[in-house]
């Protein structure tokens, strides 16, 4: 199993589909699918969830809580 450190900008691509997040969205989605299958492990620094949550709250305030809950699940 491979381990990856996923930057917040990659995680944002899982939740926001706009022109600013289009670059490399296919790779980001494939990485998520690989992890969901159990074929990849994500290693993150302690502040990662806070960083992702802050961006989601700013860009998609109506769905940010649900998106962060999905990350933590």
mmCIF file with all atom_site columns, C-alpha atoms in Angstrom:
data_model
loop_
_atom_site.group_PDB
_atom_site.id
_atom_site.type_symbol
_atom_site.label_atom_id
_atom_site.label_alt_id
_atom_site.label_comp_id
_atom_site.label_asym_id
_atom_site.label_entity_id
_atom_site.label_seq_id
_atom_site.pdbx_PDB_ins_code
_atom_site.Cartn_x
_atom_site.Cartn_y
_atom_site.Cartn_z
_atom_site.occupancy
_atom_site.B_iso_or_equiv
_atom_site.pdbx_formal_charge
_atom_site.auth_seq_id
_atom_site.auth_comp_id
_atom_site.auth_asym_id
_atom_site.auth_atom_id
_atom_site.pdbx_PDB_model_num
ATOM 1  C CA . UNK A 1 1  ? 0.000   0.000  0.000   1.00 0.00 ? 1  UNK A CA 1
ATOM 2  C CA . UNK A 1 2  ? 1.280   3.446  -0.903  1.00 0.00 ? 2  UNK A CA 1
ATOM 3  C CA . UNK A 1 3  ? 1.095   6.370  1.498   1.00 0.00 ? 3  UNK A CA 1
ATOM 4  C CA . UNK A 1 4  ? 0.412   9.947  0.364   1.00 0.00 ? 4  UNK A CA 1
ATOM 5  C CA . UNK A 1 5  ? 0.467   13.355 1.982   1.00 0.00 ? 5  UNK A CA 1
ATOM 6  C CA . UNK A 1 6  ? -2.481  15.100 0.349   1.00 0.00 ? 6  UNK A CA 1
ATOM 7  C CA . UNK A 1 7  ? -2.294  18.875 0.134   1.00 0.00 ? 7  UNK A CA 1
ATOM 8  C CA . UNK A 1 8  ? -5.424  20.824 1.056   1.00 0.00 ? 8  UNK A CA 1
ATOM 9  C CA . UNK A 1 9  ? -5.732  21.974 -2.559  1.00 0.00 ? 9  UNK A CA 1
ATOM 10 C CA . UNK A 1 10 ? -6.228  18.341 -3.586  1.00 0.00 ? 10 UNK A CA 1
ATOM 11 C CA . UNK A 1 11 ? -8.925  17.758 -0.968  1.00 0.00 ? 11 UNK A CA 1
ATOM 12 C CA . UNK A 1 12 ? -10.764 20.884 -2.086  1.00 0.00 ? 12 UNK A CA 1
ATOM 13 C CA . UNK A 1 13 ? -11.101 19.327 -5.557  1.00 0.00 ? 13 UNK A CA 1
ATOM 14 C CA . UNK A 1 14 ? -13.172 16.530 -4.004  1.00 0.00 ? 14 UNK A CA 1
ATOM 15 C CA . UNK A 1 15 ? -15.866 19.016 -2.941  1.00 0.00 ? 15 UNK A CA 1
ATOM 16 C CA . UNK A 1 16 ? -15.757 22.034 -5.256  1.00 0.00 ? 16 UNK A CA 1
ATOM 17 C CA . UNK A 1 17 ? -16.220 21.841 -9.005  1.00 0.00 ? 17 UNK A CA 1
ATOM 18 C CA . UNK A 1 18 ? -15.434 25.205 -10.552 1.00 0.00 ? 18 UNK A CA 1
ATOM 19 C CA . UNK A 1 19 ? -12.904 26.678 -12.926 1.00 0.00 ? 19 UNK A CA 1
ATOM 20 C CA . UNK A 1 20 ? -10.366 27.268 -10.152 1.00 0.00 ? 20 UNK A CA 1
ATOM 21 C CA . UNK A 1 21 ? -10.360 23.584 -9.142  1.00 0.00 ? 21 UNK A CA 1
ATOM 22 C CA . UNK A 1 22 ? -10.563 21.933 -12.589 1.00 0.00 ? 22 UNK A CA 1
ATOM 23 C CA . UNK A 1 23 ? -6.809  21.427 -13.008 1.00 0.00 ? 23 UNK A CA 1
ATOM 24 C CA . UNK A 1 24 ? -5.847  17.872 -12.068 1.00 0.00 ? 24 UNK A CA 1
ATOM 25 C CA . UNK A 1 25 ? -9.326  17.012 -10.766 1.00 0.00 ? 25 UNK A CA 1
ATOM 26 C CA . UNK A 1 26 ? -9.158  13.578 -12.427 1.00 0.00 ? 26 UNK A CA 1
ATOM 27 C CA . UNK A 1 27 ? -5.956  12.729 -10.550 1.00 0.00 ? 27 UNK A CA 1
ATOM 28 C CA . UNK A 1 28 ? -7.390  14.013 -7.270  1.00 0.00 ? 28 UNK A CA 1
ATOM 29 C CA . UNK A 1 29 ? -10.543 11.955 -7.726  1.00 0.00 ? 29 UNK A CA 1
ATOM 30 C CA . UNK A 1 30 ? -8.583  8.827  -8.620  1.00 0.00 ? 30 UNK A CA 1
ATOM 31 C CA . UNK A 1 31 ? -6.426  9.231  -5.518  1.00 0.00 ? 31 UNK A CA 1
ATOM 32 C CA . UNK A 1 32 ? -9.559  9.464  -3.360  1.00 0.00 ? 32 UNK A CA 1
ATOM 33 C CA . UNK A 1 33 ? -11.056 6.363  -4.982  1.00 0.00 ? 33 UNK A CA 1
ATOM 34 C CA . UNK A 1 34 ? -7.802  4.472  -4.425  1.00 0.00 ? 34 UNK A CA 1
ATOM 35 C CA . UNK A 1 35 ? -7.860  5.389  -0.730  1.00 0.00 ? 35 UNK A CA 1
ATOM 36 C CA . UNK A 1 36 ? -11.522 4.445  -0.386  1.00 0.00 ? 36 UNK A CA 1
ATOM 37 C CA . UNK A 1 37 ? -10.698 0.992  -1.800  1.00 0.00 ? 37 UNK A CA 1
ATOM 38 C CA . UNK A 1 38 ? -8.041  0.631  0.879   1.00 0.00 ? 38 UNK A CA 1
ATOM 39 C CA . UNK A 1 39 ? -5.156  0.725  -1.590  1.00 0.00 ? 39 UNK A CA 1
ATOM 40 C CA . UNK A 1 40 ? -3.687  4.014  -0.341  1.00 0.00 ? 40 UNK A CA 1
ATOM 41 C CA . UNK A 1 41 ? -3.094  5.605  3.022   1.00 0.00 ? 41 UNK A CA 1
ATOM 42 C CA . UNK A 1 42 ? -3.303  9.350  3.600   1.00 0.00 ? 42 UNK A CA 1
ATOM 43 C CA . UNK A 1 43 ? -0.857  10.852 6.084   1.00 0.00 ? 43 UNK A CA 1
ATOM 44 C CA . UNK A 1 44 ? -1.683  14.409 7.094   1.00 0.00 ? 44 UNK A CA 1
ATOM 45 C CA . UNK A 1 45 ? -0.212  17.002 9.441   1.00 0.00 ? 45 UNK A CA 1
ATOM 46 C CA . UNK A 1 46 ? -2.405  17.935 12.411  1.00 0.00 ? 46 UNK A CA 1
ATOM 47 C CA . UNK A 1 47 ? -3.486  21.257 10.867  1.00 0.00 ? 47 UNK A CA 1
ATOM 48 C CA . UNK A 1 48 ? -4.687  19.721 7.580   1.00 0.00 ? 48 UNK A CA 1
ATOM 49 C CA . UNK A 1 49 ? -8.373  19.422 8.515   1.00 0.00 ? 49 UNK A CA 1
ATOM 50 C CA . UNK A 1 50 ? -8.395  23.010 9.764   1.00 0.00 ? 50 UNK A CA 1
ATOM 51 C CA . UNK A 1 51 ? -6.834  24.217 6.532   1.00 0.00 ? 51 UNK A CA 1
ATOM 52 C CA . UNK A 1 52 ? -9.355  22.341 4.379   1.00 0.00 ? 52 UNK A CA 1
ATOM 53 C CA . UNK A 1 53 ? -12.245 23.444 6.598   1.00 0.00 ? 53 UNK A CA 1
ATOM 54 C CA . UNK A 1 54 ? -11.238 27.105 6.351   1.00 0.00 ? 54 UNK A CA 1
ATOM 55 C CA . UNK A 1 55 ? -11.188 27.010 2.562   1.00 0.00 ? 55 UNK A CA 1
ATOM 56 C CA . UNK A 1 56 ? -14.486 25.127 2.371   1.00 0.00 ? 56 UNK A CA 1
ATOM 57 C CA . UNK A 1 57 ? -16.126 27.572 4.801   1.00 0.00 ? 57 UNK A CA 1
ATOM 58 C CA . UNK A 1 58 ? -15.013 30.490 2.669   1.00 0.00 ? 58 UNK A CA 1
ATOM 59 C CA . UNK A 1 59 ? -15.904 29.009 -0.731  1.00 0.00 ? 59 UNK A CA 1
ATOM 60 C CA . UNK A 1 60 ? -18.952 26.869 0.092   1.00 0.00 ? 60 UNK A CA 1
ATOM 61 C CA . UNK A 1 61 ? -20.349 27.974 3.458   1.00 0.00 ? 61 UNK A CA 1
ATOM 62 C CA . UNK A 1 62 ? -23.684 26.176 3.003   1.00 0.00 ? 62 UNK A CA 1
ATOM 63 C CA . UNK A 1 63 ? -22.073 22.748 2.583   1.00 0.00 ? 63 UNK A CA 1
ATOM 64 C CA . UNK A 1 64 ? -18.807 23.184 4.490   1.00 0.00 ? 64 UNK A CA 1
ATOM 65 C CA . UNK A 1 65 ? -19.936 21.393 7.657   1.00 0.00 ? 65 UNK A CA 1
ATOM 66 C CA . UNK A 1 66 ? -21.109 18.361 5.698   1.00 0.00 ? 66 UNK A CA 1
ATOM 67 C CA . UNK A 1 67 ? -17.897 18.303 3.623   1.00 0.00 ? 67 UNK A CA 1
ATOM 68 C CA . UNK A 1 68 ? -15.659 18.471 6.691   1.00 0.00 ? 68 UNK A CA 1
ATOM 69 C CA . UNK A 1 69 ? -17.692 15.705 8.331   1.00 0.00 ? 69 UNK A CA 1
ATOM 70 C CA . UNK A 1 70 ? -17.051 13.562 5.253   1.00 0.00 ? 70 UNK A CA 1
ATOM 71 C CA . UNK A 1 71 ? -13.305 14.142 5.591   1.00 0.00 ? 71 UNK A CA 1
ATOM 72 C CA . UNK A 1 72 ? -13.391 13.104 9.224   1.00 0.00 ? 72 UNK A CA 1
ATOM 73 C CA . UNK A 1 73 ? -15.484 9.976  8.601   1.00 0.00 ? 73 UNK A CA 1
#
